[in-house]
């Protein structure tokens, strides 16, 4: 004879703690505020991150495309039945233009997300390329970063950036004076 099979039983759970235990285990109001602030910051970061937004929109786009194809097929079947002289039992068919508009709206949102992601990436590359690298702050020679600049090179780079900014400012000022018809101000007395 086969031994009867025993079904696994769940381990006994502790009774729910009373209100006194819940009060003792509850974190202070500061910790709750910090947790809420972190949750809000994470939600905002997700809202502004174009890659995360793109990942969220892809399933919606797939669903919208499936819905669009289903409505198109239903409308095609209904129109074929009407053309063949058969009466349609479906009643009112769903509107194809509404579902197509929804699909295009999602495509537009995805396009904006991709453009924004590309711009962010381009700015990151440009920032890395044109911004100065770090100046070493460590006093020990073995802690110096390999990508950092010596202070003298850093100063010369900053001076060249200031000079370039002044040149751009002067060119824009000269151009605006030409447009408005003002003469450039002469040097002081």
CSV table of C-alpha atoms in Angstrom, one decimal:
chain,number,residue,atom,x,y,z
A,1,UNK,CA,0.0,0.0,0.0
A,2,UNK,CA,1.2,3.4,-0.8
A,3,UNK,CA,1.7,5.9,2.0
A,4,UNK,CA,-0.8,8.7,2.1
A,5,UNK,CA,0.6,11.9,0.7
A,6,UNK,CA,0.8,14.8,3.1
A,7,UNK,CA,0.1,18.2,1.8
A,8,UNK,CA,2.6,20.9,2.9
A,9,UNK,CA,1.3,23.2,5.5
A,10,UNK,CA,2.1,26.8,5.9
A,11,UNK,CA,4.2,27.7,8.9
A,12,UNK,CA,2.1,29.2,11.7
A,13,UNK,CA,2.0,32.9,11.5
A,14,UNK,CA,2.4,35.2,14.5
A,15,UNK,CA,-0.7,37.0,15.5
A,16,UNK,CA,-1.0,40.5,14.3
A,17,UNK,CA,0.7,42.9,16.7
A,18,UNK,CA,-1.5,45.2,18.7
A,19,UNK,CA,-1.6,49.0,18.4
A,20,UNK,CA,1.0,49.3,21.1
A,21,UNK,CA,3.5,47.3,19.1
A,22,UNK,CA,2.7,49.2,15.9
A,23,UNK,CA,3.4,52.5,17.6
A,24,UNK,CA,6.7,51.3,18.9
A,25,UNK,CA,7.7,49.9,15.5
A,26,UNK,CA,6.6,53.0,13.5
A,27,UNK,CA,9.5,55.2,12.3
A,28,UNK,CA,9.6,58.8,13.3
A,29,UNK,CA,8.0,61.5,11.2
A,30,UNK,CA,11.4,62.6,9.9
A,31,UNK,CA,12.0,59.1,8.4
A,32,UNK,CA,8.6,59.1,6.9
A,33,UNK,CA,9.2,62.5,5.3
A,34,UNK,CA,12.5,61.4,4.0
A,35,UNK,CA,11.0,58.2,2.5
A,36,UNK,CA,8.3,60.3,0.8
A,37,UNK,CA,10.8,62.7,-0.6
A,38,UNK,CA,12.9,59.9,-2.0
A,39,UNK,CA,9.9,58.3,-3.6
A,40,UNK,CA,8.9,61.6,-5.1
A,41,UNK,CA,12.4,62.2,-6.4
A,42,UNK,CA,12.5,58.8,-8.0
A,43,UNK,CA,9.2,59.4,-9.6
A,44,UNK,CA,10.3,62.8,-11.0
A,45,UNK,CA,13.6,61.3,-12.2
A,46,UNK,CA,11.6,58.6,-14.0
A,47,UNK,CA,9.3,61.3,-15.5
A,48,UNK,CA,12.3,63.2,-16.9
A,49,UNK,CA,14.3,60.2,-18.0
A,50,UNK,CA,13.5,59.8,-21.7
A,51,UNK,CA,14.8,56.2,-21.8
A,52,UNK,CA,12.5,55.2,-18.9
A,53,UNK,CA,9.6,56.9,-20.6
A,54,UNK,CA,10.4,55.1,-23.8
A,55,UNK,CA,10.4,51.8,-22.1
A,56,UNK,CA,7.1,52.6,-20.5
A,57,UNK,CA,5.5,53.6,-23.8
A,58,UNK,CA,6.6,50.5,-25.8
A,59,UNK,CA,4.0,48.2,-24.3
A,60,UNK,CA,1.3,50.8,-24.8
A,61,UNK,CA,2.3,51.2,-28.4
A,62,UNK,CA,2.1,47.4,-28.9
A,63,UNK,CA,-1.3,47.3,-27.4
A,64,UNK,CA,-2.5,50.3,-29.5
A,65,UNK,CA,-1.2,48.6,-32.6
A,66,UNK,CA,-3.0,45.4,-31.8
A,67,UNK,CA,-6.2,47.3,-31.1
A,68,UNK,CA,-5.8,49.2,-34.4
A,69,UNK,CA,-5.3,46.0,-36.4
A,70,UNK,CA,-8.3,44.4,-34.7
A,71,UNK,CA,-10.6,47.4,-35.5
A,72,UNK,CA,-9.2,47.5,-39.0
A,73,UNK,CA,-10.0,43.8,-39.5
A,74,UNK,CA,-13.5,44.2,-38.1
A,75,UNK,CA,-14.2,47.2,-40.3
A,76,UNK,CA,-12.9,45.4,-43.3
A,77,UNK,CA,-15.1,42.3,-42.6
A,78,UNK,CA,-18.1,44.6,-42.0
A,79,UNK,CA,-17.5,46.5,-45.2
A,80,UNK,CA,-17.0,43.3,-47.2
A,81,UNK,CA,-20.3,41.9,-45.9
A,82,UNK,CA,-22.1,45.1,-46.8
A,83,UNK,CA,-20.5,45.0,-50.3
A,84,UNK,CA,-21.7,41.4,-50.7
A,85,UNK,CA,-25.2,42.4,-49.8
A,86,UNK,CA,-25.1,40.6,-46.4
A,87,UNK,CA,-26.4,42.3,-43.4
A,88,UNK,CA,-23.9,42.9,-40.6
A,89,UNK,CA,-24.9,41.7,-37.1
A,90,UNK,CA,-22.0,43.6,-35.4
A,91,UNK,CA,-24.0,46.8,-35.0
A,92,UNK,CA,-21.9,49.9,-34.7
A,93,UNK,CA,-18.3,49.3,-35.6
A,94,UNK,CA,-15.5,50.9,-33.7
A,95,UNK,CA,-14.0,54.0,-35.1
A,96,UNK,CA,-10.8,53.3,-37.0
A,97,UNK,CA,-9.7,57.0,-37.0
A,98,UNK,CA,-9.8,57.2,-33.2
A,99,UNK,CA,-7.6,54.2,-32.8
A,100,UNK,CA,-5.3,55.4,-35.5
A,101,UNK,CA,-5.0,58.8,-33.8
A,102,UNK,CA,-4.2,57.1,-30.5
A,103,UNK,CA,-1.5,55.0,-32.3
A,104,UNK,CA,0.0,58.1,-33.9
A,105,UNK,CA,0.0,60.0,-30.6
A,106,UNK,CA,2.0,57.3,-29.0
A,107,UNK,CA,4.4,57.3,-31.9
A,108,UNK,CA,4.9,61.0,-31.5
A,109,UNK,CA,5.6,60.6,-27.8
A,110,UNK,CA,8.2,57.9,-28.6
A,111,UNK,CA,9.8,60.1,-31.2
A,112,UNK,CA,10.1,63.0,-28.7
A,113,UNK,CA,11.6,60.6,-26.1
A,114,UNK,CA,14.2,59.4,-28.6
A,115,UNK,CA,15.0,63.0,-29.7
A,116,UNK,CA,15.4,64.0,-26.1
A,117,UNK,CA,17.6,61.0,-25.3
A,118,UNK,CA,19.7,61.9,-28.3
A,119,UNK,CA,20.1,65.5,-27.2
A,120,UNK,CA,21.0,64.4,-23.7
A,121,UNK,CA,23.6,62.1,-25.1
A,122,UNK,CA,25.0,64.7,-27.4
A,123,UNK,CA,25.2,67.2,-24.6
A,124,UNK,CA,26.9,64.7,-22.4
A,125,UNK,CA,29.5,64.0,-25.1
A,126,UNK,CA,30.0,67.7,-25.7
A,127,UNK,CA,30.3,68.4,-22.0
A,128,UNK,CA,32.9,65.7,-21.6
A,129,UNK,CA,34.8,66.9,-24.7
A,130,UNK,CA,34.8,70.7,-23.9
A,131,UNK,CA,34.7,71.0,-20.2
A,132,UNK,CA,37.9,70.9,-18.3
A,133,UNK,CA,39.0,67.8,-16.5
A,134,UNK,CA,39.5,67.7,-12.8
A,135,UNK,CA,42.3,69.4,-11.1
A,136,UNK,CA,44.0,67.0,-8.6
A,137,UNK,CA,43.2,67.9,-5.0
A,138,UNK,CA,45.1,65.0,-3.4
A,139,UNK,CA,48.3,65.8,-1.6
A,140,UNK,CA,49.8,62.4,-2.1
A,141,UNK,CA,51.3,61.8,-5.6
A,142,UNK,CA,50.0,58.3,-5.8
A,143,UNK,CA,46.4,59.5,-5.4
A,144,UNK,CA,46.6,61.8,-8.4
A,145,UNK,CA,44.0,60.9,-11.1
A,146,UNK,CA,45.4,60.1,-14.5
A,147,UNK,CA,42.6,62.1,-16.2
A,148,UNK,CA,43.3,65.3,-14.3
A,149,UNK,CA,45.1,68.4,-15.5
A,150,UNK,CA,47.9,70.2,-13.7
A,151,UNK,CA,46.8,73.5,-12.2
A,152,UNK,CA,48.7,75.6,-14.7
A,153,UNK,CA,47.1,73.9,-17.7
A,154,UNK,CA,43.7,74.2,-16.0
A,155,UNK,CA,44.3,78.0,-15.6
A,156,UNK,CA,45.3,78.4,-19.2
A,157,UNK,CA,42.2,76.5,-20.3
A,158,UNK,CA,39.9,78.6,-18.2
A,159,UNK,CA,41.5,81.8,-19.5
A,160,UNK,CA,41.0,80.7,-23.1
A,161,UNK,CA,37.3,79.8,-22.3
A,162,UNK,CA,36.9,83.3,-20.8
A,163,UNK,CA,38.5,84.9,-23.8
A,164,UNK,CA,36.2,82.9,-26.1
A,165,UNK,CA,33.2,83.9,-24.1
A,166,UNK,CA,34.2,87.6,-24.3
A,167,UNK,CA,34.7,87.4,-28.1
A,168,UNK,CA,31.2,85.9,-28.5
A,169,UNK,CA,29.7,88.5,-26.3
A,170,UNK,CA,31.4,91.3,-28.2
A,171,UNK,CA,30.3,89.8,-31.6
A,172,UNK,CA,26.7,89.6,-30.4
A,173,UNK,CA,26.8,93.1,-29.0
A,174,UNK,CA,28.3,94.4,-32.3
A,175,UNK,CA,25.6,92.6,-34.3
A,176,UNK,CA,22.8,93.9,-32.1
A,177,UNK,CA,24.2,97.5,-32.5
A,178,UNK,CA,24.2,97.1,-36.2
A,179,UNK,CA,20.7,95.8,-36.3
A,180,UNK,CA,19.4,98.7,-34.1
A,181,UNK,CA,21.5,101.3,-35.8
A,182,UNK,CA,23.4,102.4,-32.7
A,183,UNK,CA,27.0,103.3,-32.9
A,184,UNK,CA,29.4,101.4,-30.6
A,185,UNK,CA,30.3,103.3,-27.4
A,186,UNK,CA,33.7,104.9,-27.5
A,187,UNK,CA,36.3,104.3,-24.9
A,188,UNK,CA,36.0,106.5,-21.8
A,189,UNK,CA,37.6,109.9,-21.2
